[in-house]
Coordinates of C-alpha atoms in Angstrom, one line a residue:
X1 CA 0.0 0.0 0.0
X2 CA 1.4 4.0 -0.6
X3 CA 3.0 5.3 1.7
X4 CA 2.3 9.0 3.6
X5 CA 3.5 11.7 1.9
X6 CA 4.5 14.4 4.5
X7 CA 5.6 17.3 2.6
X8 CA 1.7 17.9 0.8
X9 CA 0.7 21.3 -0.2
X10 CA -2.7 21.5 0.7
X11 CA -3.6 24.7 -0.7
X12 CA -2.2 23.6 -4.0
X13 CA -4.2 20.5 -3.4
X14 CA -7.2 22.1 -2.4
X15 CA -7.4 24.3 -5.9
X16 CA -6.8 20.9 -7.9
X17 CA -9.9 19.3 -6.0
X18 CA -12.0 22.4 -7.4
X19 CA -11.0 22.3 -10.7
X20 CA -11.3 18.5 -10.7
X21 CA -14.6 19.2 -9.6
X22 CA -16.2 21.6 -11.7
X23 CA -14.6 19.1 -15.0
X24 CA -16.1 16.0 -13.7
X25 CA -19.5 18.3 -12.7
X26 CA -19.2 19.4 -17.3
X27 CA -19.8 15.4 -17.8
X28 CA -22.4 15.5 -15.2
X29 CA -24.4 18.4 -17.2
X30 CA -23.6 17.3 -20.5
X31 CA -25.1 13.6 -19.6
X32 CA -28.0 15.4 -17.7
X33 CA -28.6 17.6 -21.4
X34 CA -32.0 17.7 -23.4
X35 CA -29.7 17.0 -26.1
X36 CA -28.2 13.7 -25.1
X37 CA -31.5 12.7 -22.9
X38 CA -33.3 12.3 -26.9
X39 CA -30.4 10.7 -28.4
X40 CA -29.4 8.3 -25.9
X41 CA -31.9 5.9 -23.9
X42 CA -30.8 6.3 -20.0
X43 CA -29.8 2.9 -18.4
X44 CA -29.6 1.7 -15.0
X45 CA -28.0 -1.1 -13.3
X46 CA -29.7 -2.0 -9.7
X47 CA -27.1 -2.6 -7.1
X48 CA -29.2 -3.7 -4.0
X49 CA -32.4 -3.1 -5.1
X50 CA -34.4 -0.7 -7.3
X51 CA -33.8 2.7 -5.6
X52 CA -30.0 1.8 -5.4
X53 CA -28.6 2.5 -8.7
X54 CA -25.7 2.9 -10.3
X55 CA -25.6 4.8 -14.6
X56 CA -22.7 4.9 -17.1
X57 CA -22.6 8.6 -15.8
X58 CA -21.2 7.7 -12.2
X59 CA -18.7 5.3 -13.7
X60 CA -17.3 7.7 -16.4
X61 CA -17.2 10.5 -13.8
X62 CA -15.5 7.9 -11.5
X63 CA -12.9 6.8 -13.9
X64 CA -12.1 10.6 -15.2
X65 CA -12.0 11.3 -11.3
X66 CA -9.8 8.5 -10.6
X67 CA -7.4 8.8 -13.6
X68 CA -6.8 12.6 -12.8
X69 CA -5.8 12.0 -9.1
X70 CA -3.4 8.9 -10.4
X71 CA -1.9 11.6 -12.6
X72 CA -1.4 14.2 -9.7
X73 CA -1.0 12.5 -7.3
X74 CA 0.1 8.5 -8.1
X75 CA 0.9 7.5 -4.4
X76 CA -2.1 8.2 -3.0
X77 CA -5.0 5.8 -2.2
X78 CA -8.5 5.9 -4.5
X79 CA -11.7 5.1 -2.5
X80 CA -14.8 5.6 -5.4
X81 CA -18.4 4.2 -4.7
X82 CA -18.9 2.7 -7.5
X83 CA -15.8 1.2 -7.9
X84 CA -15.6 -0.2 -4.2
X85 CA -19.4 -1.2 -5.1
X86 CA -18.0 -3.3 -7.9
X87 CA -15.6 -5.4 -5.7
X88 CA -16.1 -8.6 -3.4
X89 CA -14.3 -6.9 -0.4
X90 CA -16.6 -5.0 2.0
X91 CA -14.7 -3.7 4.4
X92 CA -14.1 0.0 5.9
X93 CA -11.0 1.4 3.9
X94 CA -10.2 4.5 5.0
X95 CA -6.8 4.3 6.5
X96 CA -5.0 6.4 8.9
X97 CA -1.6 6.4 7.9
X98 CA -2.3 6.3 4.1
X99 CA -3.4 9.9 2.0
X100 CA -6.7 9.0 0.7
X101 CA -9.5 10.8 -2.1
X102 CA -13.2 9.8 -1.5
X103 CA -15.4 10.0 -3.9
X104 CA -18.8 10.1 -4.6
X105 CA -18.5 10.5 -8.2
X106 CA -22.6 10.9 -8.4
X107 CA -24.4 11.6 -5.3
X108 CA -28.3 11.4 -5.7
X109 CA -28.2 9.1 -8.8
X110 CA -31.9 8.5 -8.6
X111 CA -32.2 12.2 -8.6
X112 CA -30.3 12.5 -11.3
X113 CA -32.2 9.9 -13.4
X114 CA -35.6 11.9 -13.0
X115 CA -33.3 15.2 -13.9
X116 CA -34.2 16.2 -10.2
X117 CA -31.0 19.3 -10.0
X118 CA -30.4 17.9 -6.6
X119 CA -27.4 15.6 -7.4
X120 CA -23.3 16.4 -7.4
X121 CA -19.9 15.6 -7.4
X122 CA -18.4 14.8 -4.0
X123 CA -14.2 14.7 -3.1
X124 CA -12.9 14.7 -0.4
X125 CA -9.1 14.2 0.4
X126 CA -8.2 12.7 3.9
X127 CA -5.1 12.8 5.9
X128 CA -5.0 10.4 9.2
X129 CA -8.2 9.2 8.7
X130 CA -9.5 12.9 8.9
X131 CA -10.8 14.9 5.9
X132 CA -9.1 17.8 5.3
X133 CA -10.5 18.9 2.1
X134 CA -13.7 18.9 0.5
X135 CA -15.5 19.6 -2.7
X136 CA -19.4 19.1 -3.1
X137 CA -20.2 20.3 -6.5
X138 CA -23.9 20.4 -7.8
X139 CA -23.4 22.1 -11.7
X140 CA -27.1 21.7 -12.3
X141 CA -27.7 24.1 -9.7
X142 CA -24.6 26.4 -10.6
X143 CA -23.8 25.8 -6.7
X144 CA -20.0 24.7 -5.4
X145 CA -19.7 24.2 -1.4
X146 CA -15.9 23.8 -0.4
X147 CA -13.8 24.2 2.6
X148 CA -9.8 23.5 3.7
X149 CA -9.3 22.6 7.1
X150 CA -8.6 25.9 9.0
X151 CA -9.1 28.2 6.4
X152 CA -13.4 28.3 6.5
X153 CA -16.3 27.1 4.0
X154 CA -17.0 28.9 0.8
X155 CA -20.1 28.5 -1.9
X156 CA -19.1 29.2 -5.1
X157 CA -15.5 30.1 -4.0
X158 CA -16.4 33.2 -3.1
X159 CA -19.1 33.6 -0.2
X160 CA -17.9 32.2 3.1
X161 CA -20.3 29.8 4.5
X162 CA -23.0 29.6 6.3
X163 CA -24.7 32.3 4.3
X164 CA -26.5 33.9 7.3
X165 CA -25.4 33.0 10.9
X166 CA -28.4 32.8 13.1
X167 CA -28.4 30.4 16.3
X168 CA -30.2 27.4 16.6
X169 CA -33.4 27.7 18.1
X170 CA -33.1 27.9 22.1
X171 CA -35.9 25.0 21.9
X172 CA -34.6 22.6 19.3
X173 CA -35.6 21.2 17.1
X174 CA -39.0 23.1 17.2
X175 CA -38.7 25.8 14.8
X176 CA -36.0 23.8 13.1
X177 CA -35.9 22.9 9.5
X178 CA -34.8 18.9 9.7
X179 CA -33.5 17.1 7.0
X180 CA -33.2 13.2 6.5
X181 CA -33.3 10.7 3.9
X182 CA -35.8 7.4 3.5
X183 CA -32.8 5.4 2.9
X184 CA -32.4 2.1 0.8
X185 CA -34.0 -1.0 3.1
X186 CA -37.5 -0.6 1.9
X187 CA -38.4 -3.6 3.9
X188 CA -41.8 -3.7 5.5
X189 CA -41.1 -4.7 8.2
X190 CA -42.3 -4.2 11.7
X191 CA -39.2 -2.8 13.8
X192 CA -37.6 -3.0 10.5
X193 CA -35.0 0.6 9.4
X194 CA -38.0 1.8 7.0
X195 CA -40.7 1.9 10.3
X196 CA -37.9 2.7 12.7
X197 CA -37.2 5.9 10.3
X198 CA -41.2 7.1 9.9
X199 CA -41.2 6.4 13.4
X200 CA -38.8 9.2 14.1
X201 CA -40.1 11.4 10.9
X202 CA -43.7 11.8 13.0
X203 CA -42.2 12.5 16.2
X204 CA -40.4 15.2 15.2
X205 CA -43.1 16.5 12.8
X206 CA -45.5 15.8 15.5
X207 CA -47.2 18.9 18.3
X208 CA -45.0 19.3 21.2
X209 CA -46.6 17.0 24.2
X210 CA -47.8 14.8 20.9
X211 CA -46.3 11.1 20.5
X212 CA -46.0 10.4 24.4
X213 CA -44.0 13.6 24.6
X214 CA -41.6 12.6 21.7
X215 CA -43.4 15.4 19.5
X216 CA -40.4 18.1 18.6
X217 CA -43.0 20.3 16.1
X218 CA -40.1 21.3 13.6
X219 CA -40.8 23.8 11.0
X220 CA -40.7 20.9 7.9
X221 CA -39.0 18.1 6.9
X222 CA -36.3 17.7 4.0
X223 CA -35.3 14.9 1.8
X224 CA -33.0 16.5 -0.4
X225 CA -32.0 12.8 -1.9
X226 CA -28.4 13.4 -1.9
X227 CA -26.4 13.4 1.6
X228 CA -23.8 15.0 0.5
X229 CA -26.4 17.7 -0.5
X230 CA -27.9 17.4 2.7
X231 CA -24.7 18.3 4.5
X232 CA -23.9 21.1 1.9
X233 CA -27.1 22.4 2.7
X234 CA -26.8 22.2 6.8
X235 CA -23.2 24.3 6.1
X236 CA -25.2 26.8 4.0
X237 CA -27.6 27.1 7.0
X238 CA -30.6 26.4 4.6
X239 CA -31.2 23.3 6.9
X240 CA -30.3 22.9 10.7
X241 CA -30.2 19.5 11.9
X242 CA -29.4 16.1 9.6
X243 CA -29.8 12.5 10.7
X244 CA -28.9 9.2 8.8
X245 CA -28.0 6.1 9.2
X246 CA -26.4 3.8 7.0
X247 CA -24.1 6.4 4.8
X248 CA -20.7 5.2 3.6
X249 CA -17.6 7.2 4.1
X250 CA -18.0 8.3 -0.1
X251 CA -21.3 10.0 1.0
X252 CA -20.1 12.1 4.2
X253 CA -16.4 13.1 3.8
X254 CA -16.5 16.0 1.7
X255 CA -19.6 17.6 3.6
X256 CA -18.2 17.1 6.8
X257 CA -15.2 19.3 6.5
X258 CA -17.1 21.7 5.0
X259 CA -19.8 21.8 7.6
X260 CA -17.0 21.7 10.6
X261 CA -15.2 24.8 8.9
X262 CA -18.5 26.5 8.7
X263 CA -18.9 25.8 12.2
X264 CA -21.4 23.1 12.0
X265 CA -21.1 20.0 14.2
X266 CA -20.8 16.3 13.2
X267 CA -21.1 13.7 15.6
X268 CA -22.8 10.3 16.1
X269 CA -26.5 9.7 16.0
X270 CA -26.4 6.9 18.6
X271 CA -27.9 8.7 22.0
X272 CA -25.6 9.0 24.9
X273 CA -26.7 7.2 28.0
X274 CA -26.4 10.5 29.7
X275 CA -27.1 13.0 27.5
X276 CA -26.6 16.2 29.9
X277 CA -23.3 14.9 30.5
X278 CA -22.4 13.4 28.0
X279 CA -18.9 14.6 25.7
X280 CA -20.1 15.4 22.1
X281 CA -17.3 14.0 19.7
X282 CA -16.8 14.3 16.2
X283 CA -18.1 11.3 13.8
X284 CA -15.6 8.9 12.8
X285 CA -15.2 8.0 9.0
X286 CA -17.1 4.5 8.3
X287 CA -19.7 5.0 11.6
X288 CA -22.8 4.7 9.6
X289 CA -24.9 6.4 11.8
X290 CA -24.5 10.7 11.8
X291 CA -26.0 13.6 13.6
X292 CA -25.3 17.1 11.7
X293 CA -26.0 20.3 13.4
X294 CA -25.2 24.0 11.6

């Protein structure tokens, strides 16, 4: 496996991640075009099941991606969705002591499909098993989220993020816009993810003193369909608190240094067993289960 490379200039790393970005987001828009849509029939590969797909659009943005960062960068590891979705080895691969791109090459491929504009590029570069750049790039809606550790979150490269600070509600999450996603286990089945997740949908839809006091009365509820978009949209401040379960590293990396630099919060979604108490850390890399907070 590569070695580390100590001596990395991250700023001149950072500006290759951009304009790796916005290329890889031109074969996103061109394959999204009215253009291409009548000359060439759309087709779809199910991975686990019919809402988990995969098009020739995320593999040819994958491989460009890939063959780019090989060029610049040829010691380096490469951890791509589809790609990692492709092998027989399921295991967590982001390693501490190696340099390491994750990529979402496609994020919100269903979206994508339907020509839904919620759907982007996702990079993130990771140093000791912590992101320290990211790139969330959405072209269809002209909108680029990225951030440097220690040197802030930007839209578009040139508005620092989030776009208006306000404070969280003093009584969160009423009054609180809450985003979340209906995932891909579609099972129904009683006690099963799908139930466990309307479960917790209703309760904090529901009245305050509703649902046997589980009723947190939040403005509305988001599913944006994308959660790298989801976390993009918590650094903005568009959205204030994100829950999910079952994300891979591919879909969080990127949006979680740029949430942290706009001085948003990522942690676990798993409860404490003391919660007044209780030391809020930041989410590890391969956790599945995340709690975002602008």
């Amino acid at each position: 496996m590569p070695q580390p490379t100590l001596d990395l200039d991250l700023a001149e790393l950072y500006t290759f991640t951009l304009t790796l970005a916005k290329s890889a987001g031109a074969i996103l828009v061109a394959a999204a075009s009215p253009t291409t849509r009548l000359s060439h029939t759309l087709s779809t590969t199910e991975k686990d099941n019919a809402v988990d797909i995969v098009t020739q659009t995320d593999t040819e943005i994958e491989s460009f991606i890939r063959t780019s960062i090989a060029s610049k960068y040829p010691t380096h590891f490469f951890l791509g969705e589809e790609s990692y979705s492709a092998s027989s080895e399921k295991q967590y691969l982001i390693s501490d002591s190696t340099p390491t791109w994750c990529v979402d090459p496609l994020d919100g491929t269903v979206n994508f499909t339907h020509l839904f504009p919620m759907c982007c590029v996702s990079i993130a570069f990771i140093l000791n098993g912590v992101p320290e750049v990211g790139v969330i790039y959405a072209p269809l809606l002209n909108q680029m989220f990225s951030a440097r550790r220690g040197h802030g979150a930007w839209m578009n490269e040139m508005v620092p993020l989030p776009l208006a600070p306000t404070p969280i509600p003093r009584n969160a999450p009423k009054g609180c816009l809450f985003a979340c996603e209906w995932g891909k286990d579609r099972r129904d089945v009683e006690g099963g993810n799908l139930h466990r997740k309307v479960a917790s949908f209703v309760n904090l839809a529901s009245e305050i003193g509703g649902r046997d006091g589980k009723g947190g009365m939040v403005h509305g509820v988001r599913s944006l369909g994308s959660a790298a978009m989801d976390l993009a949209y918590t650094a903005m401040g568009a959205v204030d608190i994100w829950w999910e379960g079952g994300c891979w590293e591919w879909d969080v990396a990127a949006g979680t240094v740029i949430l942290e630099e706009a001085g948003g919060l990522v942690t676990t979604a798993n409860p404490p067993g003391d919660w007044e108490t209780a030391e809020i850390e930041s989410a590890k890399l391969g956790g599945r289960l995340y709690l975002a907070v602008r």
